[in-house]
Short mmCIF file of C-alpha atoms in Angstrom, two decimals:
data_model
loop_
_atom_site.label_atom_id
_atom_site.label_comp_id
_atom_site.label_asym_id
_atom_site.label_seq_id
_atom_site.Cartn_x
_atom_site.Cartn_y
_atom_site.Cartn_z
CA MET A 1 109.19 128.52 105.00
CA SER A 2 109.45 125.43 107.17
CA ARG A 3 106.62 123.27 108.38
CA ARG A 4 106.32 121.08 111.43
CA THR A 5 104.55 117.86 110.56
CA GLY A 6 101.67 118.46 112.95
CA ASP A 7 100.74 121.66 111.13
CA PHE A 8 99.38 120.27 107.85
CA LYS A 9 95.97 121.66 106.99
CA GLU A 10 92.87 119.54 106.38
CA ALA A 11 94.60 116.78 108.33
CA ASN A 12 91.92 116.30 110.97
CA VAL A 13 89.88 113.38 109.67
CA PRO A 14 89.68 111.36 112.92
CA ILE A 15 90.53 107.69 113.18
CA GLU A 16 87.03 106.99 114.51
CA ASN A 17 85.67 108.06 111.10
CA GLY A 18 87.36 105.01 109.66
CA LEU A 19 90.53 106.58 108.23
CA VAL A 20 93.79 104.71 108.80
CA VAL A 21 97.10 105.60 107.13
CA ARG A 22 99.93 103.09 107.24
CA ARG A 23 103.08 102.12 105.40
CA LEU A 24 102.74 99.14 103.08
CA CYS A 25 104.94 96.08 103.49
CA VAL A 26 105.80 93.46 100.90
CA LYS A 27 102.74 91.38 101.72
CA ASP A 28 100.62 94.40 100.72
CA VAL A 29 101.92 94.34 97.15
CA ASP A 30 98.46 93.63 95.73
CA VAL A 31 97.07 96.77 97.40
CA PHE A 32 99.92 98.80 95.92
CA ARG A 33 99.45 97.29 92.46
CA ARG A 34 95.71 97.96 92.53
CA LEU A 35 96.03 101.62 93.53
CA ARG A 36 98.98 102.39 91.28
CA LEU A 37 97.30 100.97 88.17
CA GLU A 38 94.07 102.72 89.11
CA ALA A 39 95.94 106.03 89.36
CA LEU A 40 97.69 105.62 86.01
CA SER A 41 94.46 104.55 84.35
CA HIS A 42 92.22 107.30 85.77
CA GLU A 43 94.74 110.18 85.78
CA PRO A 44 97.11 109.55 82.82
CA PHE A 45 98.10 113.22 82.47
CA SER A 46 99.18 113.48 86.11
CA TYR A 47 102.12 111.08 85.94
CA ALA A 48 105.33 110.67 83.99
CA SER A 49 104.84 106.89 83.98
CA VAL A 50 102.24 105.21 81.78
CA PHE A 51 99.80 102.43 82.55
CA GLY A 52 101.25 99.95 80.07
CA ASP A 53 104.74 100.05 81.56
CA TRP A 54 103.49 99.25 85.05
CA ALA A 55 100.87 96.72 84.00
CA ASN A 56 103.65 94.54 82.58
CA LEU A 57 105.85 94.53 85.68
CA SER A 58 106.70 91.21 87.26
CA ASP A 59 105.71 90.42 90.85
CA ARG A 60 109.36 90.85 91.82
CA GLN A 61 109.47 94.34 90.30
CA TRP A 62 106.28 95.34 92.10
CA ARG A 63 107.78 94.19 95.40
CA GLN A 64 110.99 96.10 94.67
CA HIS A 65 109.02 99.34 94.51
CA LEU A 66 108.09 98.77 98.16
CA ASN A 67 111.75 98.81 99.22
CA GLN A 68 111.20 102.49 99.79
CA PRO A 69 108.21 103.83 101.72
CA VAL A 70 104.70 103.79 100.26
CA PHE A 71 101.87 104.91 102.52
CA VAL A 72 98.21 104.10 101.83
CA ALA A 73 95.07 105.62 103.32
CA PHE A 74 92.35 103.11 104.15
CA LEU A 75 88.79 104.29 104.73
CA ASP A 76 86.70 101.63 106.44
CA GLY A 77 89.26 99.11 105.24
CA GLU A 78 89.18 100.21 101.59
CA PRO A 79 92.34 101.75 100.08
CA VAL A 80 91.47 105.24 98.80
CA GLY A 81 94.81 106.99 98.38
CA MET A 82 98.57 106.62 98.48
CA MET A 83 101.79 108.58 98.64
CA GLY A 84 105.35 107.34 98.17
CA LEU A 85 108.66 108.67 99.44
CA ARG A 86 111.99 108.30 97.68
CA PHE A 87 115.23 108.90 99.56
CA GLU A 88 118.43 110.03 97.90
CA ASN A 89 121.51 107.79 98.04
CA ALA A 90 124.17 110.48 97.55
CA ARG A 91 125.54 111.62 100.91
CA LYS A 92 125.32 115.33 100.10
CA MET A 93 121.66 114.88 99.12
CA ALA A 94 120.68 112.63 102.02
CA HIS A 95 118.66 115.46 103.61
CA ARG A 96 116.27 115.47 100.61
CA ALA A 97 113.41 113.16 99.65
CA LYS A 98 110.80 113.17 96.87
CA LEU A 99 107.07 112.64 97.02
CA VAL A 100 106.03 110.19 94.31
CA SER A 101 103.00 108.18 93.18
CA VAL A 102 100.57 110.57 94.87
CA TYR A 103 96.93 109.58 94.31
CA VAL A 104 93.56 110.03 96.01
CA ARG A 105 90.30 108.81 94.52
CA LYS A 106 88.22 111.69 93.20
CA CYS A 107 85.29 110.93 95.49
CA LYS A 108 87.56 111.37 98.53
CA ARG A 109 89.42 114.52 97.50
CA GLY A 110 88.94 117.49 99.80
CA SER A 111 88.04 115.22 102.72
CA GLY A 112 91.45 115.33 104.41
CA VAL A 113 92.76 112.04 103.02
CA ALA A 114 95.64 113.67 101.13
CA ALA A 115 96.64 115.85 104.07
CA ASN A 116 96.64 112.85 106.43
CA LEU A 117 98.81 110.96 103.96
CA LEU A 118 101.22 113.87 103.73
CA ARG A 119 101.42 114.18 107.50
CA GLU A 120 102.35 110.50 107.88
CA VAL A 121 104.90 110.69 105.07
CA ALA A 122 106.44 113.87 106.50
CA ASP A 123 106.63 112.34 109.98
CA HIS A 124 108.42 109.32 108.52
CA ALA A 125 110.75 111.58 106.53
CA GLN A 126 111.68 113.67 109.56
CA ALA A 127 112.30 110.55 111.63
CA HIS A 128 114.87 109.58 108.99
CA GLY A 129 116.66 112.93 109.01
CA ILE A 130 114.95 114.49 106.00
CA LEU A 131 114.95 118.29 106.00
CA GLN A 132 113.37 118.93 102.61
CA LEU A 133 110.50 117.31 100.71
CA GLU A 134 110.40 117.81 96.95
CA LEU A 135 107.97 116.94 94.19
CA ALA A 136 107.27 117.46 90.51
CA VAL A 137 103.74 118.11 89.29
CA ASN A 138 102.13 118.81 85.93
CA ALA A 139 102.03 122.61 85.77
CA GLU A 140 98.43 122.45 84.54
CA ASN A 141 97.24 120.36 87.47
CA SER A 142 95.88 123.34 89.37
CA GLU A 143 93.98 121.24 91.92
CA ALA A 144 97.14 119.44 93.04
CA ILE A 145 99.20 122.64 93.03
CA ARG A 146 96.68 124.42 95.27
CA PHE A 147 96.74 121.50 97.69
CA TYR A 148 100.54 121.52 97.93
CA GLU A 149 100.58 125.30 98.38
CA ARG A 150 98.12 125.00 101.28
CA GLN A 151 100.48 122.52 102.91
CA GLY A 152 103.40 124.94 102.66
CA PHE A 153 105.12 123.83 99.45
CA MET A 154 106.65 126.54 97.31
CA ALA A 155 107.28 126.45 93.56
CA VAL A 156 111.02 126.79 92.93
CA GLY A 157 111.30 126.00 89.24
CA ARG A 158 109.59 125.04 86.02
CA ILE A 159 110.79 122.56 83.40
CA PRO A 160 109.44 123.35 79.90
CA ASP A 161 107.87 120.32 78.22
CA GLY A 162 108.65 118.18 81.26
CA PHE A 163 105.84 115.82 80.28
CA ILE A 164 105.47 114.67 76.69
CA GLY A 165 102.89 112.03 75.91
CA HIS A 166 99.29 111.31 74.97
CA GLY A 167 99.74 113.70 72.07
CA SER A 168 100.49 116.74 74.22
CA LYS A 169 103.25 118.59 76.06
CA HIS A 170 103.07 119.96 79.58
CA ASP A 171 105.51 121.89 81.74
CA GLU A 172 106.62 120.38 85.02
CA LEU A 173 106.50 122.43 88.22
CA ILE A 174 109.10 121.72 90.91
CA MET A 175 107.92 122.35 94.48
CA VAL A 176 109.73 122.18 97.81
CA LEU A 177 108.71 122.04 101.46
CA ARG A 178 111.28 122.73 104.16
CA LEU A 179 110.60 120.58 107.22
CA ALA A 180 111.36 122.02 110.65
CA PRO A 181 114.40 120.10 111.91
CA PRO A 182 113.75 117.82 114.90
CA PHE A 183 117.14 118.75 116.43
CA GLY A 184 118.81 121.77 117.96
CA PRO A 185 120.31 124.82 116.20
CA GLY A 186 123.56 124.16 114.43
CA GLU A 187 123.24 120.39 114.53
CA ILE A 188 123.29 118.40 111.31
CA PHE A 189 121.71 114.99 111.02
CA ILE A 190 123.41 112.78 108.42
CA ARG A 191 121.32 109.86 107.18
CA THR A 192 123.44 106.95 106.08
CA VAL A 193 122.19 104.43 103.53
CA PRO A 194 123.07 100.79 104.24
CA GLU A 195 124.95 99.13 101.41
CA SER A 196 122.30 96.42 101.25
CA GLN A 197 119.64 99.02 100.37
CA LYS A 198 121.52 100.91 97.69
CA GLN A 199 120.29 100.55 94.11
CA THR A 200 117.66 98.00 95.07
CA PHE A 201 114.74 100.15 93.97
CA PRO A 202 113.61 101.59 90.63
CA SER A 203 115.01 105.04 89.84
CA SER A 204 111.67 106.57 88.87
CA VAL A 205 108.16 105.93 90.08
CA ARG A 206 106.43 109.10 89.01
#
């Protein structure tokens, strides 16, 4: 199944209602730090990373995480959710990208914030030649899995004990969304990675 980026469900919260989704830049590092630490603190079982590891990052390390795209949803100027995108460096994997650091405040879930975030991220991905979005989610996070399924993601694999921590073990579900290519039949878009951008970002931000 492929999905055109305008087709995401629950993605109709209008701008006049105060919702704005935009990519963060380096000067927004404090917004990113605030939301990321909030996510790890409030939802510790949803992420492979732990609060303590991120809380001790230097300012330089926080800024490095913004070398690849991080989108934040602002509602009346207040950040309420985020979604990151991680491109692959290897040429034969350049058509793939991973969703990472996905978080929406509980009080705003089901309101369309997550779907608007996904739409912006998918638009950005397609503009950069991405044909396939991938993610890993705790197999017991049924709320998140249902959301991704509604947006067209399909489960393609399961990693036993993919998450071990906080005194428990949880399987990891791998999900994939094929994006409808923005080019004609038979054409292949190859995304090249500038040398200056290679290996300048952390390998894992889950």
